[in-house]
mmCIF file of C-alpha atoms in Angstrom:
data_model
loop_
_atom_site.group_PDB
_atom_site.id
_atom_site.type_symbol
_atom_site.label_atom_id
_atom_site.label_comp_id
_atom_site.label_asym_id
_atom_site.label_seq_id
_atom_site.Cartn_x
_atom_site.Cartn_y
_atom_site.Cartn_z
ATOM 1 C CA UNK A 1 -6.516 -8.435 35.709
ATOM 2 C CA UNK A 2 -5.809 -8.399 39.426
ATOM 3 C CA UNK A 3 -4.864 -12.062 39.316
ATOM 4 C CA UNK A 4 -2.408 -11.451 36.536
ATOM 5 C CA UNK A 5 -0.893 -8.581 38.511
ATOM 6 C CA UNK A 6 -0.511 -10.847 41.500
ATOM 7 C CA UNK A 7 0.921 -13.806 39.647
ATOM 8 C CA UNK A 8 3.174 -11.927 37.269
ATOM 9 C CA UNK A 9 5.253 -9.025 38.489
ATOM 10 C CA UNK A 10 5.221 -5.845 36.452
ATOM 11 C CA UNK A 11 8.590 -6.629 34.995
ATOM 12 C CA UNK A 12 7.343 -9.900 33.521
ATOM 13 C CA UNK A 13 4.406 -8.312 31.676
ATOM 14 C CA UNK A 14 6.726 -5.602 30.475
ATOM 15 C CA UNK A 15 9.123 -8.256 29.193
ATOM 16 C CA UNK A 16 6.281 -9.975 27.325
ATOM 17 C CA UNK A 17 5.212 -6.780 25.639
ATOM 18 C CA UNK A 18 8.807 -5.880 24.826
ATOM 19 C CA UNK A 19 9.417 -9.278 23.213
ATOM 20 C CA UNK A 20 6.159 -9.011 21.260
ATOM 21 C CA UNK A 21 7.234 -5.609 19.997
ATOM 22 C CA UNK A 22 10.731 -6.800 19.082
ATOM 23 C CA UNK A 23 9.420 -9.843 17.200
ATOM 24 C CA UNK A 24 6.781 -7.760 15.407
ATOM 25 C CA UNK A 25 9.293 -5.086 14.482
ATOM 26 C CA UNK A 26 11.749 -7.678 13.168
ATOM 27 C CA UNK A 27 8.988 -9.238 11.008
ATOM 28 C CA UNK A 28 7.958 -5.826 9.696
ATOM 29 C CA UNK A 29 11.452 -4.636 8.847
ATOM 30 C CA UNK A 30 12.547 -7.947 7.309
ATOM 31 C CA UNK A 31 9.401 -8.030 5.170
ATOM 32 C CA UNK A 32 9.866 -4.438 4.057
ATOM 33 C CA UNK A 33 13.486 -5.057 3.049
ATOM 34 C CA UNK A 34 12.327 -8.161 1.212
ATOM 35 C CA UNK A 35 9.705 -6.172 -0.722
ATOM 36 C CA UNK A 36 12.331 -3.670 -1.814
ATOM 37 C CA UNK A 37 15.164 -6.109 -2.600
ATOM 38 C CA UNK A 38 13.410 -9.157 -4.071
ATOM 39 C CA UNK A 39 14.028 -9.675 -7.789
ATOM 40 C CA UNK A 40 10.824 -11.576 -8.450
ATOM 41 C CA UNK A 41 7.577 -9.616 -8.158
ATOM 42 C CA UNK A 42 5.806 -12.642 -6.671
ATOM 43 C CA UNK A 43 8.396 -12.778 -3.883
ATOM 44 C CA UNK A 44 7.821 -9.087 -3.270
ATOM 45 C CA UNK A 45 4.106 -9.699 -2.861
ATOM 46 C CA UNK A 46 4.729 -12.523 -0.388
ATOM 47 C CA UNK A 47 7.144 -10.345 1.601
ATOM 48 C CA UNK A 48 4.395 -7.712 1.620
ATOM 49 C CA UNK A 49 2.081 -10.257 3.272
ATOM 50 C CA UNK A 50 4.780 -10.838 5.908
ATOM 51 C CA UNK A 51 5.009 -7.111 6.618
ATOM 52 C CA UNK A 52 1.226 -6.790 6.900
ATOM 53 C CA UNK A 53 1.068 -9.663 9.389
ATOM 54 C CA UNK A 54 3.773 -7.969 11.469
ATOM 55 C CA UNK A 55 1.803 -4.745 11.445
ATOM 56 C CA UNK A 56 -1.286 -6.679 12.548
ATOM 57 C CA UNK A 57 0.696 -8.133 15.480
ATOM 58 C CA UNK A 58 1.741 -4.622 16.492
ATOM 59 C CA UNK A 59 -1.903 -3.471 16.218
ATOM 60 C CA UNK A 60 -2.911 -6.250 18.625
ATOM 61 C CA UNK A 61 -0.153 -5.241 21.024
ATOM 62 C CA UNK A 62 -1.597 -1.721 20.953
ATOM 63 C CA UNK A 63 -5.090 -3.063 21.667
ATOM 64 C CA UNK A 64 -6.503 -2.161 18.252
ATOM 65 C CA UNK A 65 -7.959 -5.634 17.808
ATOM 66 C CA UNK A 66 -10.601 -4.765 15.215
ATOM 67 C CA UNK A 67 -8.065 -2.958 13.054
ATOM 68 C CA UNK A 68 -5.728 -5.971 13.250
ATOM 69 C CA UNK A 69 -8.484 -8.254 11.997
ATOM 70 C CA UNK A 70 -9.383 -5.792 9.232
ATOM 71 C CA UNK A 71 -5.707 -5.475 8.345
ATOM 72 C CA UNK A 72 -5.455 -9.234 7.775
ATOM 73 C CA UNK A 73 -8.785 -9.530 5.973
ATOM 74 C CA UNK A 74 -8.538 -6.491 3.712
ATOM 75 C CA UNK A 75 -4.821 -6.221 3.087
ATOM 76 C CA UNK A 76 -3.543 -9.774 3.174
ATOM 77 C CA UNK A 77 -6.841 -11.257 2.017
ATOM 78 C CA UNK A 78 -7.878 -8.870 -0.727
ATOM 79 C CA UNK A 79 -5.198 -6.411 -1.751
ATOM 80 C CA UNK A 80 -2.250 -8.811 -1.949
ATOM 81 C CA UNK A 81 -4.423 -11.356 -3.751
ATOM 82 C CA UNK A 82 -5.259 -8.605 -6.228
ATOM 83 C CA UNK A 83 -1.551 -7.901 -6.640
ATOM 84 C CA UNK A 84 -0.782 -11.575 -7.241
ATOM 85 C CA UNK A 85 -3.687 -11.826 -9.656
ATOM 86 C CA UNK A 86 -2.359 -8.929 -11.729
ATOM 87 C CA UNK A 87 1.194 -10.304 -11.628
ATOM 88 C CA UNK A 88 -0.061 -13.628 -12.972
ATOM 89 C CA UNK A 89 -2.304 -11.879 -15.507
ATOM 90 C CA UNK A 90 0.587 -9.886 -16.923
ATOM 91 C CA UNK A 91 2.798 -12.998 -17.033
ATOM 92 C CA UNK A 92 5.503 -13.769 -14.530
ATOM 93 C CA UNK A 93 8.074 -14.302 -17.271
ATOM 94 C CA UNK A 94 7.896 -10.672 -18.256
ATOM 95 C CA UNK A 95 8.239 -9.406 -14.734
ATOM 96 C CA UNK A 96 10.760 -11.618 -12.968
ATOM 97 C CA UNK A 97 14.500 -11.385 -12.772
ATOM 98 C CA UNK A 98 14.840 -7.788 -13.699
ATOM 99 C CA UNK A 99 17.954 -6.524 -11.996
ATOM 100 C CA UNK A 100 17.754 -3.600 -9.584
ATOM 101 C CA UNK A 101 16.842 -1.383 -12.423
ATOM 102 C CA UNK A 102 18.377 1.955 -11.489
ATOM 103 C CA UNK A 103 21.968 3.021 -11.861
ATOM 104 C CA UNK A 104 24.173 2.822 -8.759
ATOM 105 C CA UNK A 105 24.418 6.600 -8.591
ATOM 106 C CA UNK A 106 20.639 6.859 -8.497
ATOM 107 C CA UNK A 107 20.401 4.133 -5.866
ATOM 108 C CA UNK A 108 22.906 5.997 -3.709
ATOM 109 C CA UNK A 109 20.933 9.220 -4.089
ATOM 110 C CA UNK A 110 17.679 7.463 -3.234
ATOM 111 C CA UNK A 111 19.191 5.888 -0.096
ATOM 112 C CA UNK A 112 20.537 9.291 0.941
ATOM 113 C CA UNK A 113 17.128 10.888 0.478
ATOM 114 C CA UNK A 114 15.509 8.079 2.461
ATOM 115 C CA UNK A 115 18.002 8.494 5.306
ATOM 116 C CA UNK A 116 17.400 12.241 5.364
ATOM 117 C CA UNK A 117 13.657 11.611 5.617
ATOM 118 C CA UNK A 118 14.247 9.136 8.428
ATOM 119 C CA UNK A 119 16.492 11.600 10.288
ATOM 120 C CA UNK A 120 13.921 14.357 9.934
ATOM 121 C CA UNK A 121 11.094 12.207 11.281
ATOM 122 C CA UNK A 122 13.213 11.020 14.202
ATOM 123 C CA UNK A 123 14.323 14.556 14.969
ATOM 124 C CA UNK A 124 10.741 15.746 14.989
ATOM 125 C CA UNK A 125 9.544 12.842 17.116
ATOM 126 C CA UNK A 126 12.225 13.475 19.764
ATOM 127 C CA UNK A 127 10.594 16.637 21.017
ATOM 128 C CA UNK A 128 7.151 16.399 22.518
ATOM 129 C CA UNK A 129 5.253 17.366 19.408
ATOM 130 C CA UNK A 130 2.399 15.093 20.442
ATOM 131 C CA UNK A 131 1.049 17.832 22.649
ATOM 132 C CA UNK A 132 -2.542 17.493 21.462
ATOM 133 C CA UNK A 133 -5.281 17.373 24.019
ATOM 134 C CA UNK A 134 -6.117 13.742 24.870
ATOM 135 C CA UNK A 135 -9.477 12.208 23.953
ATOM 136 C CA UNK A 136 -10.828 15.101 21.890
ATOM 137 C CA UNK A 137 -12.800 12.824 19.574
ATOM 138 C CA UNK A 138 -13.705 10.223 22.165
ATOM 139 C CA UNK A 139 -12.014 7.889 24.641
ATOM 140 C CA UNK A 140 -10.213 4.955 23.125
ATOM 141 C CA UNK A 141 -9.761 2.706 26.143
ATOM 142 C CA UNK A 142 -12.127 2.109 29.000
ATOM 143 C CA UNK A 143 -14.763 -0.387 30.060
ATOM 144 C CA UNK A 144 -16.168 -2.506 27.283
ATOM 145 C CA UNK A 145 -14.614 -3.409 23.952
ATOM 146 C CA UNK A 146 -12.866 -0.809 21.823
ATOM 147 C CA UNK A 147 -14.867 -1.714 18.734
ATOM 148 C CA UNK A 148 -18.010 -0.193 20.252
ATOM 149 C CA UNK A 149 -16.345 3.161 20.671
ATOM 150 C CA UNK A 150 -14.850 2.877 17.175
ATOM 151 C CA UNK A 151 -18.316 2.247 15.739
ATOM 152 C CA UNK A 152 -19.742 5.171 17.740
ATOM 153 C CA UNK A 153 -17.036 7.430 16.378
ATOM 154 C CA UNK A 154 -17.407 6.360 12.751
ATOM 155 C CA UNK A 155 -21.188 6.352 12.658
ATOM 156 C CA UNK A 156 -21.689 9.618 14.515
ATOM 157 C CA UNK A 157 -18.738 12.028 14.273
ATOM 158 C CA UNK A 158 -17.440 10.791 10.942
ATOM 159 C CA UNK A 159 -20.705 9.781 9.307
ATOM 160 C CA UNK A 160 -20.244 12.120 6.378
ATOM 161 C CA UNK A 161 -16.758 10.758 5.706
ATOM 162 C CA UNK A 162 -18.158 7.247 5.930
ATOM 163 C CA UNK A 163 -20.797 8.031 3.290
ATOM 164 C CA UNK A 164 -18.095 9.609 1.147
ATOM 165 C CA UNK A 165 -16.033 6.406 1.309
ATOM 166 C CA UNK A 166 -19.023 4.411 0.077
ATOM 167 C CA UNK A 167 -19.268 6.746 -2.903
ATOM 168 C CA UNK A 168 -15.478 6.409 -3.386
ATOM 169 C CA UNK A 169 -15.739 2.615 -3.487
ATOM 170 C CA UNK A 170 -18.514 2.720 -6.102
ATOM 171 C CA UNK A 171 -16.483 5.155 -8.192
ATOM 172 C CA UNK A 172 -13.386 2.976 -7.900
ATOM 173 C CA UNK A 173 -15.247 -0.147 -9.019
ATOM 174 C CA UNK A 174 -16.832 1.625 -11.990
ATOM 175 C CA UNK A 175 -13.546 3.238 -12.997
ATOM 176 C CA UNK A 176 -11.694 -0.075 -12.817
ATOM 177 C CA UNK A 177 -14.292 -1.676 -15.080
ATOM 178 C CA UNK A 178 -14.148 1.223 -17.533
ATOM 179 C CA UNK A 179 -10.347 1.275 -17.531
ATOM 180 C CA UNK A 180 -9.784 -2.398 -18.212
ATOM 181 C CA UNK A 181 -12.757 -2.932 -20.526
ATOM 182 C CA UNK A 182 -11.959 -3.671 -24.159
ATOM 183 C CA UNK A 183 -13.773 -1.852 -26.902
ATOM 184 C CA UNK A 184 -15.487 -4.805 -28.515
ATOM 185 C CA UNK A 185 -17.674 -2.989 -30.975
ATOM 186 C CA UNK A 186 -15.554 -4.604 -33.677
ATOM 187 C CA UNK A 187 -14.658 -8.134 -32.607
ATOM 188 C CA UNK A 188 -12.168 -8.881 -35.411
ATOM 189 C CA UNK A 189 -10.153 -5.779 -34.663
ATOM 190 C CA UNK A 190 -10.089 -6.715 -31.002
ATOM 191 C CA UNK A 191 -8.786 -10.190 -31.761
ATOM 192 C CA UNK A 192 -6.057 -8.803 -33.982
ATOM 193 C CA UNK A 193 -5.085 -6.149 -31.494
ATOM 194 C CA UNK A 194 -3.253 -8.430 -29.101
ATOM 195 C CA UNK A 195 -1.369 -10.296 -31.827
ATOM 196 C CA UNK A 196 -0.114 -7.251 -33.611
ATOM 197 C CA UNK A 197 0.649 -5.190 -30.544
ATOM 198 C CA UNK A 198 4.276 -6.325 -30.022
ATOM 199 C CA UNK A 199 5.018 -5.770 -33.726
ATOM 200 C CA UNK A 200 3.687 -2.258 -33.544
ATOM 201 C CA UNK A 201 5.935 -1.567 -30.646
ATOM 202 C CA UNK A 202 8.957 -3.025 -32.391
ATOM 203 C CA UNK A 203 8.282 -1.074 -35.525
ATOM 204 C CA UNK A 204 7.553 2.315 -34.114
ATOM 205 C CA UNK A 205 9.870 4.098 -31.777
ATOM 206 C CA UNK A 206 7.234 6.439 -30.402
ATOM 207 C CA UNK A 207 3.958 5.046 -29.239
ATOM 208 C CA UNK A 208 2.125 8.239 -29.998
ATOM 209 C CA UNK A 209 1.501 7.351 -33.618
ATOM 210 C CA UNK A 210 -0.047 3.937 -32.872
ATOM 211 C CA UNK A 211 -2.138 5.228 -30.024
ATOM 212 C CA UNK A 212 -3.243 8.090 -32.238
ATOM 213 C CA UNK A 213 -4.453 5.720 -34.949
ATOM 214 C CA UNK A 214 -6.189 3.562 -32.390
ATOM 215 C CA UNK A 215 -7.919 6.615 -31.012
ATOM 216 C CA UNK A 216 -9.018 7.510 -34.539
ATOM 217 C CA UNK A 217 -10.393 4.032 -35.057
ATOM 218 C CA UNK A 218 -12.256 4.213 -31.796
ATOM 219 C CA UNK A 219 -13.843 7.524 -32.618
ATOM 220 C CA UNK A 220 -14.843 6.192 -36.032
ATOM 221 C CA UNK A 221 -16.370 3.122 -34.418
ATOM 222 C CA UNK A 222 -18.276 5.270 -32.011
ATOM 223 C CA UNK A 223 -19.546 7.449 -34.777
ATOM 224 C CA UNK A 224 -20.664 4.436 -36.772
ATOM 225 C CA UNK B 1 3.318 -1.771 31.190
ATOM 226 C CA UNK B 2 3.589 -1.725 27.430
ATOM 227 C CA UNK B 3 6.353 -0.514 25.183
ATOM 228 C CA UNK B 4 6.476 3.261 24.962
ATOM 229 C CA UNK B 5 5.011 4.952 21.928
ATOM 230 C CA UNK B 6 8.395 6.311 20.865
ATOM 231 C CA UNK B 7 9.564 2.880 19.788
ATOM 232 C CA UNK B 8 6.468 2.360 17.666
ATOM 233 C CA UNK B 9 6.930 5.772 16.068
ATOM 234 C CA UNK B 10 10.588 4.995 15.345
ATOM 235 C CA UNK B 11 9.595 1.715 13.732
ATOM 236 C CA UNK B 12 6.956 3.532 11.664
ATOM 237 C CA UNK B 13 9.555 6.065 10.538
ATOM 238 C CA UNK B 14 11.948 3.276 9.538
ATOM 239 C CA UNK B 15 9.180 1.489 7.615
ATOM 240 C CA UNK B 16 8.213 4.711 5.843
ATOM 241 C CA UNK B 17 11.835 5.353 4.860
ATOM 242 C CA UNK B 18 12.259 1.812 3.499
ATOM 243 C CA UNK B 19 9.101 2.285 1.460
ATOM 244 C CA UNK B 20 10.312 5.640 0.117
ATOM 245 C CA UNK B 21 13.724 4.226 -0.810
ATOM 246 C CA UNK B 22 12.076 1.288 -2.550
ATOM 247 C CA UNK B 23 9.790 3.623 -4.460
ATOM 248 C CA UNK B 24 12.849 5.516 -5.681
ATOM 249 C CA UNK B 25 15.168 2.629 -6.594
ATOM 250 C CA UNK B 26 12.742 0.098 -8.099
ATOM 251 C CA UNK B 27 11.498 0.638 -11.646
ATOM 252 C CA UNK B 28 8.916 -2.140 -11.774
ATOM 253 C CA UNK B 29 5.536 -0.425 -11.446
ATOM 254 C CA UNK B 30 4.019 -3.253 -9.405
ATOM 255 C CA UNK B 31 6.815 -3.204 -6.843
ATOM 256 C CA UNK B 32 6.639 0.587 -6.669
ATOM 257 C CA UNK B 33 2.973 0.133 -5.864
ATOM 258 C CA UNK B 34 3.810 -2.303 -3.045
ATOM 259 C CA UNK B 35 6.277 0.254 -1.652
ATOM 260 C CA UNK B 36 3.411 2.780 -1.523
ATOM 261 C CA UNK B 37 1.478 0.191 0.506
ATOM 262 C CA UNK B 38 4.440 -0.064 2.890
ATOM 263 C CA UNK B 39 4.375 3.724 3.417
ATOM 264 C CA UNK B 40 0.603 3.672 4.029
ATOM 265 C CA UNK B 41 1.076 0.947 6.620
ATOM 266 C CA UNK B 42 3.761 2.978 8.363
ATOM 267 C CA UNK B 43 1.343 5.873 8.647
ATOM 268 C CA UNK B 44 -1.356 3.519 9.951
ATOM 269 C CA UNK B 45 1.008 2.277 12.636
ATOM 270 C CA UNK B 46 1.767 5.817 13.785
ATOM 271 C CA UNK B 47 -1.976 6.617 13.813
ATOM 272 C CA UNK B 48 -2.685 3.678 16.083
ATOM 273 C CA UNK B 49 0.254 4.629 18.292
ATOM 274 C CA UNK B 50 -1.036 8.175 18.717
ATOM 275 C CA UNK B 51 -4.482 6.756 19.400
ATOM 276 C CA UNK B 52 -2.987 4.756 22.270
ATOM 277 C CA UNK B 53 -0.764 7.456 23.726
ATOM 278 C CA UNK B 54 -3.461 10.156 23.610
ATOM 279 C CA UNK B 55 -6.275 7.731 24.518
ATOM 280 C CA UNK B 56 -8.233 9.027 21.536
ATOM 281 C CA UNK B 57 -10.431 6.926 19.256
ATOM 282 C CA UNK B 58 -9.943 9.339 16.335
ATOM 283 C CA UNK B 59 -6.652 7.712 15.399
ATOM 284 C CA UNK B 60 -8.293 4.318 14.912
ATOM 285 C CA UNK B 61 -11.090 5.892 12.887
ATOM 286 C CA UNK B 62 -8.469 7.475 10.621
ATOM 287 C CA UNK B 63 -6.848 4.054 10.108
ATOM 288 C CA UNK B 64 -10.257 2.681 9.084
ATOM 289 C CA UNK B 65 -10.638 5.358 6.429
ATOM 290 C CA UNK B 66 -7.037 4.932 5.252
ATOM 291 C CA UNK B 67 -7.762 1.234 4.718
ATOM 292 C CA UNK B 68 -10.804 2.007 2.580
ATOM 293 C CA UNK B 69 -8.963 4.586 0.504
ATOM 294 C CA UNK B 70 -6.002 2.219 0.077
ATOM 295 C CA UNK B 71 -8.305 -0.502 -1.237
ATOM 296 C CA UNK B 72 -9.874 1.883 -3.767
ATOM 297 C CA UNK B 73 -6.447 3.173 -4.765
ATOM 298 C CA UNK B 74 -5.142 -0.336 -5.394
ATOM 299 C CA UNK B 75 -8.135 -1.216 -7.558
ATOM 300 C CA UNK B 76 -7.762 1.853 -9.772
ATOM 301 C CA UNK B 77 -3.952 1.684 -9.856
ATOM 302 C CA UNK B 78 -3.867 -1.965 -10.873
ATOM 303 C CA UNK B 79 -6.467 -1.202 -13.546
ATOM 304 C CA UNK B 80 -4.197 1.505 -14.927
ATOM 305 C CA UNK B 81 -1.188 -0.873 -14.803
ATOM 306 C CA UNK B 82 -3.097 -3.529 -16.747
ATOM 307 C CA UNK B 83 -4.114 -0.934 -19.335
ATOM 308 C CA UNK B 84 -0.536 0.330 -19.658
ATOM 309 C CA UNK B 85 0.717 -3.228 -20.088
ATOM 310 C CA UNK B 86 -1.847 -3.867 -22.794
ATOM 311 C CA UNK B 87 -0.788 -0.797 -24.724
ATOM 312 C CA UNK B 88 2.969 -0.934 -24.385
ATOM 313 C CA UNK B 89 3.828 -4.436 -23.027
ATOM 314 C CA UNK B 90 6.107 -3.188 -20.288
ATOM 315 C CA UNK B 91 6.046 -2.720 -16.531
ATOM 316 C CA UNK B 92 9.211 -0.671 -16.375
ATOM 317 C CA UNK B 93 8.496 2.876 -15.320
ATOM 318 C CA UNK B 94 11.451 4.218 -17.330
ATOM 319 C CA UNK B 95 9.897 2.944 -20.580
ATOM 320 C CA UNK B 96 6.772 4.999 -20.065
ATOM 321 C CA UNK B 97 7.831 8.261 -21.643
ATOM 322 C CA UNK B 98 5.036 8.845 -24.124
ATOM 323 C CA UNK B 99 4.431 12.335 -22.783
ATOM 324 C CA UNK B 100 8.066 13.311 -23.230
ATOM 325 C CA UNK B 101 7.525 14.178 -26.903
#
C-alpha cells in the first residue's frame, strides 16, 4: 500500500479507477440497450450476460469482491443459462424476429415515463439524502477481508432472513416442479394434448372454453 | 482515490430507467423478464455504492438477499412462462387477455 503510494502519485490511481469506472459503465449501458433493442431473444440474453459482467467489474471496483464472484456464478452462470434453456425449449423460431411490438405512440410514452423516472432519481440523488449514520449494521472496510464481515453480518444480524431465504428456495423449487408438471394420469390424453393444442387455439377465439373443458377433465381424472 | 459514489448512483439510475423503458416497450415476456433483471441489478449497484460511501456492511448483505430472491423469482417466473406457452402457444404479452372476458 505504501509502496504503491510512493510509486504512483494519487492522480495516477485516480485515473486508473476512473478508467475502470468508465469502461464498466460503457459495458453496462451498451449491454442494457442491447437487451432492450435486440430483435432475437437469444441476443437479448447474451447482452444480459454482458451487462452482468459490467456490473461485476463495478462491484470489484467498489471492493465488493465476494458479491462480484457471486454475481458471475449465480447470474451469468445460472440465471442466464436458465433463460437460454427456456428460449430453446419454447423454440427460437417462435420467438425471434418479432418487431418492436408496441405502437410508436406507446413507445414514445414509455420513453417519456422512463426519462421522468430518471430525472426524479437524479433530482433526489443531488441533495444529500444519504444522511444515514455510517456503519450502523457493521463496518464494511477495515483490516482483513470483507467477506468475513459479510458472513458475520448474515449469520448473526440477519440470521432469520437467511433461514427465510432457504425456505423461499425450497418453495420456489417445489412450485416450479408443480407448475411445469404434466398431469399424466391419462397418458393418451397427454400425448394428444400437444398435437391438438394449436388447432384448439385456431378454432376458438376465447381460450376460456378450452381451458374450462380441460379443467373439467382434470377434475374428473382426479375423482376417478 | 476512487470514483465518487454519485457517478455510480447516476449509472444505477440510468440502468434502472433503461430497464423500465424496456419493460414498457417490449411485448415478449422473456425479454420483459430480462428487463426486470436489469432493474434488479441497478438496485444492487446502488446498494453496493451506499455500502461503500457509508462504510456499512448492511448494503452488501442486502445485495446477497436480493440475489437469492432474484434466483427464486426467475425459477417461478420461467415456470409460469413455460406453462403459458403450453396452453396458448404465445410469448406475446398482448395476446394474454384471458381474464378480459
